[in-house]
Amino acid sequence: MHDRLVSAGGRGIRVRRLGGDRAGEIRLTRFLRNANVTSGEMVASAAERLGGRCADRHILAIQDTTVVKSEGGGGLYLHVCLAVDADDGAILGLAHAQFLKREEGRKAQRRGLPTAAKESQRWLDGADGAARACAAARQMTLISDRESDIYAAFAQRPAGAHMVVRAAQDRSLEDGGRLFAMTDALPEAGERSLICRQNRAAARAKRPWRRGLRASR
């Protein structure tokens, strides 16, 4: 099943197609419907096999969340942490994964909940899972998107791990300044800096409320 999933490359994944023929389809169906076959066991097995591949490597533990089935304001989502070699870009395997069931309307209630009761906990779980699976790594860097820019993710990061997070919060700095103002003032050079400025200008044009928010601060 694993070999056929890899060969399919994520395109048109259905049991009938993966099975190849009727007999293969029945074998895969029986496997997936077996009570002892769970997504948790699959993830644990993948993470266990990953350990040996991480030895003496610099690991990039990359986290992200994808939609499995959308249902209006909610649906079924999959959060994944993938281990990649920082030196050659080789995909080493799955460090952590979990399914999330989102319910419409829950977003408005999240501020009053502890991190452990929010979907935000997935970023902490992914980091912990990667730290366990990649314990033999020489170094580990956690990489994630804007949704992971929460205090708990930094405060509870695994010991020795580095973090690269796309900023979502205009945080206060030790010198009294603000994060966004500091990054905007960084020197830029060459064609790449021109592209960055153009992209930033386009993003600001689409979000005029953000300029007002920064000014009010």
mmCIF file of C-alpha atoms in Angstrom:
data_model
loop_
_atom_site.group_PDB
_atom_site.id
_atom_site.type_symbol
_atom_site.label_atom_id
_atom_site.label_comp_id
_atom_site.label_asym_id
_atom_site.label_seq_id
_atom_site.Cartn_x
_atom_site.Cartn_y
_atom_site.Cartn_z
ATOM 1 C CA MET A 1 0.000 0.000 0.000
ATOM 2 C CA HIS A 2 2.829 2.386 0.882
ATOM 3 C CA ASP A 3 4.624 1.722 -2.400
ATOM 4 C CA ARG A 4 1.465 2.362 -4.388
ATOM 5 C CA LEU A 5 0.728 5.576 -2.507
ATOM 6 C CA VAL A 6 4.233 6.811 -3.322
ATOM 7 C CA SER A 7 3.940 5.848 -6.981
ATOM 8 C CA ALA A 8 0.551 7.600 -7.218
ATOM 9 C CA GLY A 9 2.229 10.826 -6.091
ATOM 10 C CA GLY A 10 -0.924 12.125 -4.422
ATOM 11 C CA ARG A 11 -2.945 12.120 -7.645
ATOM 12 C CA GLY A 12 -6.389 10.529 -7.704
ATOM 13 C CA ILE A 13 -5.902 8.467 -4.564
ATOM 14 C CA ARG A 14 -8.740 5.952 -4.304
ATOM 15 C CA VAL A 15 -8.691 2.427 -2.939
ATOM 16 C CA ARG A 16 -9.883 1.015 -6.257
ATOM 17 C CA ARG A 17 -7.033 2.666 -8.145
ATOM 18 C CA LEU A 18 -4.414 1.808 -5.538
ATOM 19 C CA GLY A 19 -5.509 -1.829 -5.508
ATOM 20 C CA GLY A 20 -4.823 -2.181 -9.211
ATOM 21 C CA ASP A 21 -7.508 -4.826 -9.654
ATOM 22 C CA ARG A 22 -10.510 -6.215 -7.785
ATOM 23 C CA ALA A 23 -8.399 -8.540 -5.654
ATOM 24 C CA GLY A 24 -6.017 -5.735 -4.708
ATOM 25 C CA GLU A 25 -8.923 -3.450 -3.856
ATOM 26 C CA ILE A 26 -10.392 -6.054 -1.508
ATOM 27 C CA ARG A 27 -7.033 -6.604 0.223
ATOM 28 C CA LEU A 28 -6.562 -2.877 0.848
ATOM 29 C CA THR A 29 -10.170 -2.466 2.005
ATOM 30 C CA ARG A 30 -9.812 -5.284 4.526
ATOM 31 C CA PHE A 31 -6.582 -3.768 5.804
ATOM 32 C CA LEU A 32 -8.042 -0.275 6.241
ATOM 33 C CA ARG A 33 -11.226 -1.564 7.918
ATOM 34 C CA ASN A 34 -9.336 -3.722 10.405
ATOM 35 C CA ALA A 35 -10.022 -2.466 13.929
ATOM 36 C CA ASN A 36 -6.314 -2.680 14.744
ATOM 37 C CA VAL A 37 -5.379 -0.336 11.896
ATOM 38 C CA THR A 38 -5.702 3.280 13.076
ATOM 39 C CA SER A 39 -4.269 6.569 11.898
ATOM 40 C CA GLY A 40 -2.539 6.922 15.275
ATOM 41 C CA GLU A 41 -0.763 3.585 14.868
ATOM 42 C CA MET A 42 0.303 4.498 11.329
ATOM 43 C CA VAL A 43 1.771 7.800 12.511
ATOM 44 C CA ALA A 44 3.542 6.162 15.461
ATOM 45 C CA SER A 45 5.049 3.530 13.170
ATOM 46 C CA ALA A 46 6.238 6.150 10.682
ATOM 47 C CA ALA A 47 7.787 8.266 13.467
ATOM 48 C CA GLU A 48 9.557 5.224 14.900
ATOM 49 C CA ARG A 49 11.137 4.385 11.534
ATOM 50 C CA LEU A 50 12.156 8.025 11.122
ATOM 51 C CA GLY A 51 14.431 7.963 14.172
ATOM 52 C CA GLY A 52 17.295 6.101 12.515
ATOM 53 C CA ARG A 53 17.270 8.360 9.446
ATOM 54 C CA CYS A 54 17.722 11.484 11.556
ATOM 55 C CA ALA A 55 20.977 10.467 13.222
ATOM 56 C CA ASP A 56 23.651 13.196 13.038
ATOM 57 C CA ARG A 57 21.595 15.361 10.665
ATOM 58 C CA HIS A 58 20.249 18.900 10.864
ATOM 59 C CA ILE A 59 16.500 18.305 10.661
ATOM 60 C CA LEU A 60 13.907 20.806 9.458
ATOM 61 C CA ALA A 61 10.621 19.851 11.134
ATOM 62 C CA ILE A 62 8.060 21.541 8.870
ATOM 63 C CA GLN A 63 4.468 21.851 10.117
ATOM 64 C CA ASP A 64 1.304 22.780 8.252
ATOM 65 C CA THR A 65 -2.434 22.065 8.209
ATOM 66 C CA THR A 66 -4.446 20.987 5.170
ATOM 67 C CA VAL A 67 -8.144 20.531 4.454
ATOM 68 C CA VAL A 68 -9.377 16.950 4.069
ATOM 69 C CA LYS A 69 -13.092 17.712 3.879
ATOM 70 C CA SER A 70 -14.595 21.193 4.080
ATOM 71 C CA GLU A 71 -18.031 21.682 5.625
ATOM 72 C CA GLY A 72 -18.845 25.383 5.464
ATOM 73 C CA GLY A 73 -17.180 26.972 8.486
ATOM 74 C CA GLY A 74 -15.855 23.632 9.733
ATOM 75 C CA GLY A 75 -14.781 20.256 8.481
ATOM 76 C CA LEU A 76 -12.007 17.684 8.754
ATOM 77 C CA TYR A 77 -8.382 18.852 8.704
ATOM 78 C CA LEU A 78 -5.004 17.113 8.853
ATOM 79 C CA HIS A 79 -2.030 18.631 10.653
ATOM 80 C CA VAL A 80 1.352 17.215 9.645
ATOM 81 C CA CYS A 81 4.969 17.617 10.715
ATOM 82 C CA LEU A 82 7.419 16.452 8.045
ATOM 83 C CA ALA A 83 11.146 15.865 8.640
ATOM 84 C CA VAL A 84 13.497 17.180 5.944
ATOM 85 C CA ASP A 85 17.305 17.161 5.797
ATOM 86 C CA ALA A 86 18.479 20.787 6.002
ATOM 87 C CA ASP A 87 21.619 20.119 3.955
ATOM 88 C CA ASP A 88 20.301 18.278 0.904
ATOM 89 C CA GLY A 89 16.515 18.788 1.125
ATOM 90 C CA ALA A 90 15.778 15.057 1.302
ATOM 91 C CA ILE A 91 12.367 14.153 2.763
ATOM 92 C CA LEU A 92 13.126 11.743 5.611
ATOM 93 C CA GLY A 93 9.627 10.926 6.769
ATOM 94 C CA LEU A 94 6.657 11.742 8.964
ATOM 95 C CA ALA A 95 7.407 12.978 12.487
ATOM 96 C CA HIS A 96 3.857 13.719 13.642
ATOM 97 C CA ALA A 97 0.308 13.952 12.313
ATOM 98 C CA GLN A 98 -3.193 14.361 13.697
ATOM 99 C CA PHE A 99 -6.714 14.858 12.376
ATOM 100 C CA LEU A 100 -8.724 17.864 13.564
ATOM 101 C CA LYS A 101 -12.477 18.292 13.512
ATOM 102 C CA ARG A 102 -13.395 21.957 13.218
ATOM 103 C CA GLU A 103 -16.839 23.147 14.217
ATOM 104 C CA GLU A 104 -18.459 26.268 12.795
ATOM 105 C CA GLY A 105 -18.747 29.103 15.299
ATOM 106 C CA ARG A 106 -16.091 27.844 17.703
ATOM 107 C CA LYS A 107 -13.603 30.517 16.625
ATOM 108 C CA ALA A 108 -15.417 33.242 18.563
ATOM 109 C CA GLN A 109 -15.002 31.298 21.831
ATOM 110 C CA ARG A 110 -11.289 30.525 21.566
ATOM 111 C CA ARG A 111 -9.858 33.506 23.474
ATOM 112 C CA GLY A 112 -11.262 32.255 26.758
ATOM 113 C CA LEU A 113 -9.780 28.771 26.415
ATOM 114 C CA PRO A 114 -6.356 27.490 27.511
ATOM 115 C CA THR A 115 -3.967 26.509 24.707
ATOM 116 C CA ALA A 116 -4.488 22.804 25.429
ATOM 117 C CA ALA A 117 -8.195 23.196 24.606
ATOM 118 C CA LYS A 118 -7.595 25.085 21.344
ATOM 119 C CA GLU A 119 -6.590 23.935 17.883
ATOM 120 C CA SER A 120 -3.387 25.888 18.526
ATOM 121 C CA GLN A 121 -2.230 22.952 20.630
ATOM 122 C CA ARG A 122 -1.430 21.139 17.376
ATOM 123 C CA TRP A 123 1.704 23.257 16.919
ATOM 124 C CA LEU A 124 2.992 22.251 20.351
ATOM 125 C CA ASP A 125 2.086 18.592 19.772
ATOM 126 C CA GLY A 126 3.852 18.632 16.406
ATOM 127 C CA ALA A 127 7.005 20.113 17.932
ATOM 128 C CA ASP A 128 7.020 17.564 20.755
ATOM 129 C CA GLY A 129 6.405 14.720 18.308
ATOM 130 C CA ALA A 130 9.281 15.879 16.116
ATOM 131 C CA ALA A 131 11.598 16.189 19.128
ATOM 132 C CA ARG A 132 10.869 12.580 20.127
ATOM 133 C CA ALA A 133 11.082 11.139 16.621
ATOM 134 C CA CYS A 134 14.252 13.073 15.764
ATOM 135 C CA ALA A 135 16.001 12.708 19.110
ATOM 136 C CA ALA A 136 19.151 11.402 17.369
ATOM 137 C CA ALA A 137 19.415 14.490 15.143
ATOM 138 C CA ARG A 138 22.430 16.768 15.445
ATOM 139 C CA GLN A 139 20.164 19.813 15.331
ATOM 140 C CA MET A 140 16.461 20.498 14.787
ATOM 141 C CA THR A 141 14.741 23.603 13.441
ATOM 142 C CA LEU A 142 10.967 23.926 13.667
ATOM 143 C CA ILE A 143 9.358 25.723 10.707
ATOM 144 C CA SER A 144 5.722 26.808 10.604
ATOM 145 C CA ASP A 145 3.289 29.387 9.264
ATOM 146 C CA ARG A 146 1.546 32.417 10.766
ATOM 147 C CA GLU A 147 -0.978 30.415 12.777
ATOM 148 C CA SER A 148 1.839 29.095 14.971
ATOM 149 C CA ASP A 149 2.947 32.592 16.038
ATOM 150 C CA ILE A 150 1.666 32.100 19.581
ATOM 151 C CA TYR A 151 3.495 32.621 22.870
ATOM 152 C CA ALA A 152 3.013 29.042 24.044
ATOM 153 C CA ALA A 153 4.808 27.646 20.987
ATOM 154 C CA PHE A 154 7.927 29.641 21.859
ATOM 155 C CA ALA A 155 7.714 29.184 25.627
ATOM 156 C CA GLN A 156 7.258 25.407 25.359
ATOM 157 C CA ARG A 157 9.534 24.644 22.422
ATOM 158 C CA PRO A 158 11.585 21.452 22.836
ATOM 159 C CA ALA A 159 14.963 21.935 24.508
ATOM 160 C CA GLY A 160 17.698 22.836 22.036
ATOM 161 C CA ALA A 161 15.326 23.310 19.098
ATOM 162 C CA HIS A 162 15.433 26.430 16.921
ATOM 163 C CA MET A 163 12.300 28.024 15.454
ATOM 164 C CA VAL A 164 11.524 29.803 12.184
ATOM 165 C CA VAL A 165 7.975 31.193 12.266
ATOM 166 C CA ARG A 166 6.255 33.534 9.835
ATOM 167 C CA ALA A 167 5.258 36.503 11.993
ATOM 168 C CA ALA A 168 1.574 37.231 12.565
ATOM 169 C CA GLN A 169 1.840 39.390 15.707
ATOM 170 C CA ASP A 170 3.505 42.806 15.871
ATOM 171 C CA ARG A 171 5.369 41.946 19.049
ATOM 172 C CA SER A 172 7.225 44.295 21.389
ATOM 173 C CA LEU A 173 11.034 44.092 21.283
ATOM 174 C CA GLU A 174 13.574 44.393 24.087
ATOM 175 C CA ASP A 175 14.618 47.864 22.937
ATOM 176 C CA GLY A 176 11.040 49.150 23.138
ATOM 177 C CA GLY A 177 10.394 48.985 19.399
ATOM 178 C CA ARG A 178 7.952 46.842 17.449
ATOM 179 C CA LEU A 179 8.681 43.796 15.296
ATOM 180 C CA PHE A 180 7.078 44.962 12.042
ATOM 181 C CA ALA A 181 8.760 48.370 12.162
ATOM 182 C CA MET A 182 12.124 46.732 12.798
ATOM 183 C CA THR A 183 11.799 44.320 9.870
ATOM 184 C CA ASP A 184 10.566 47.092 7.553
ATOM 185 C CA ALA A 185 13.739 49.064 8.397
ATOM 186 C CA LEU A 186 16.122 46.199 7.583
ATOM 187 C CA PRO A 187 18.438 46.890 4.604
ATOM 188 C CA GLU A 188 17.397 45.398 1.283
ATOM 189 C CA ALA A 189 19.517 44.870 -1.821
ATOM 190 C CA GLY A 190 19.189 43.812 -5.455
ATOM 191 C CA GLU A 191 16.314 42.373 -7.428
ATOM 192 C CA ARG A 192 15.107 40.258 -4.531
ATOM 193 C CA SER A 193 14.537 43.322 -2.354
ATOM 194 C CA LEU A 194 12.535 44.960 -5.170
ATOM 195 C CA ILE A 195 10.272 41.907 -5.390
ATOM 196 C CA CYS A 196 9.844 41.904 -1.606
ATOM 197 C CA ARG A 197 8.848 45.572 -1.611
ATOM 198 C CA GLN A 198 6.387 45.029 -4.443
ATOM 199 C CA ASN A 199 4.822 42.044 -2.694
ATOM 200 C CA ARG A 200 4.605 43.951 0.585
ATOM 201 C CA ALA A 201 3.012 46.949 -1.103
ATOM 202 C CA ALA A 202 0.459 44.729 -2.828
ATOM 203 C CA ALA A 203 -0.385 43.002 0.452
ATOM 204 C CA ARG A 204 -0.847 46.334 2.239
ATOM 205 C CA ALA A 205 -3.107 47.603 -0.539
ATOM 206 C CA LYS A 206 -5.371 44.602 0.032
ATOM 207 C CA ARG A 207 -5.406 45.166 3.819
ATOM 208 C CA PRO A 208 -5.932 48.898 4.480
ATOM 209 C CA TRP A 209 -7.236 48.062 7.960
ATOM 210 C CA ARG A 210 -3.752 46.867 8.935
ATOM 211 C CA ARG A 211 -2.193 50.264 8.241
ATOM 212 C CA GLY A 212 -4.799 51.830 10.490
ATOM 213 C CA LEU A 213 -4.161 49.244 13.158
ATOM 214 C CA ARG A 214 -0.420 49.914 13.143
ATOM 215 C CA ALA A 215 -1.012 53.676 13.289
ATOM 216 C CA SER A 216 -3.356 53.295 16.268
ATOM 217 C CA ARG A 217 -0.640 51.398 18.116
#
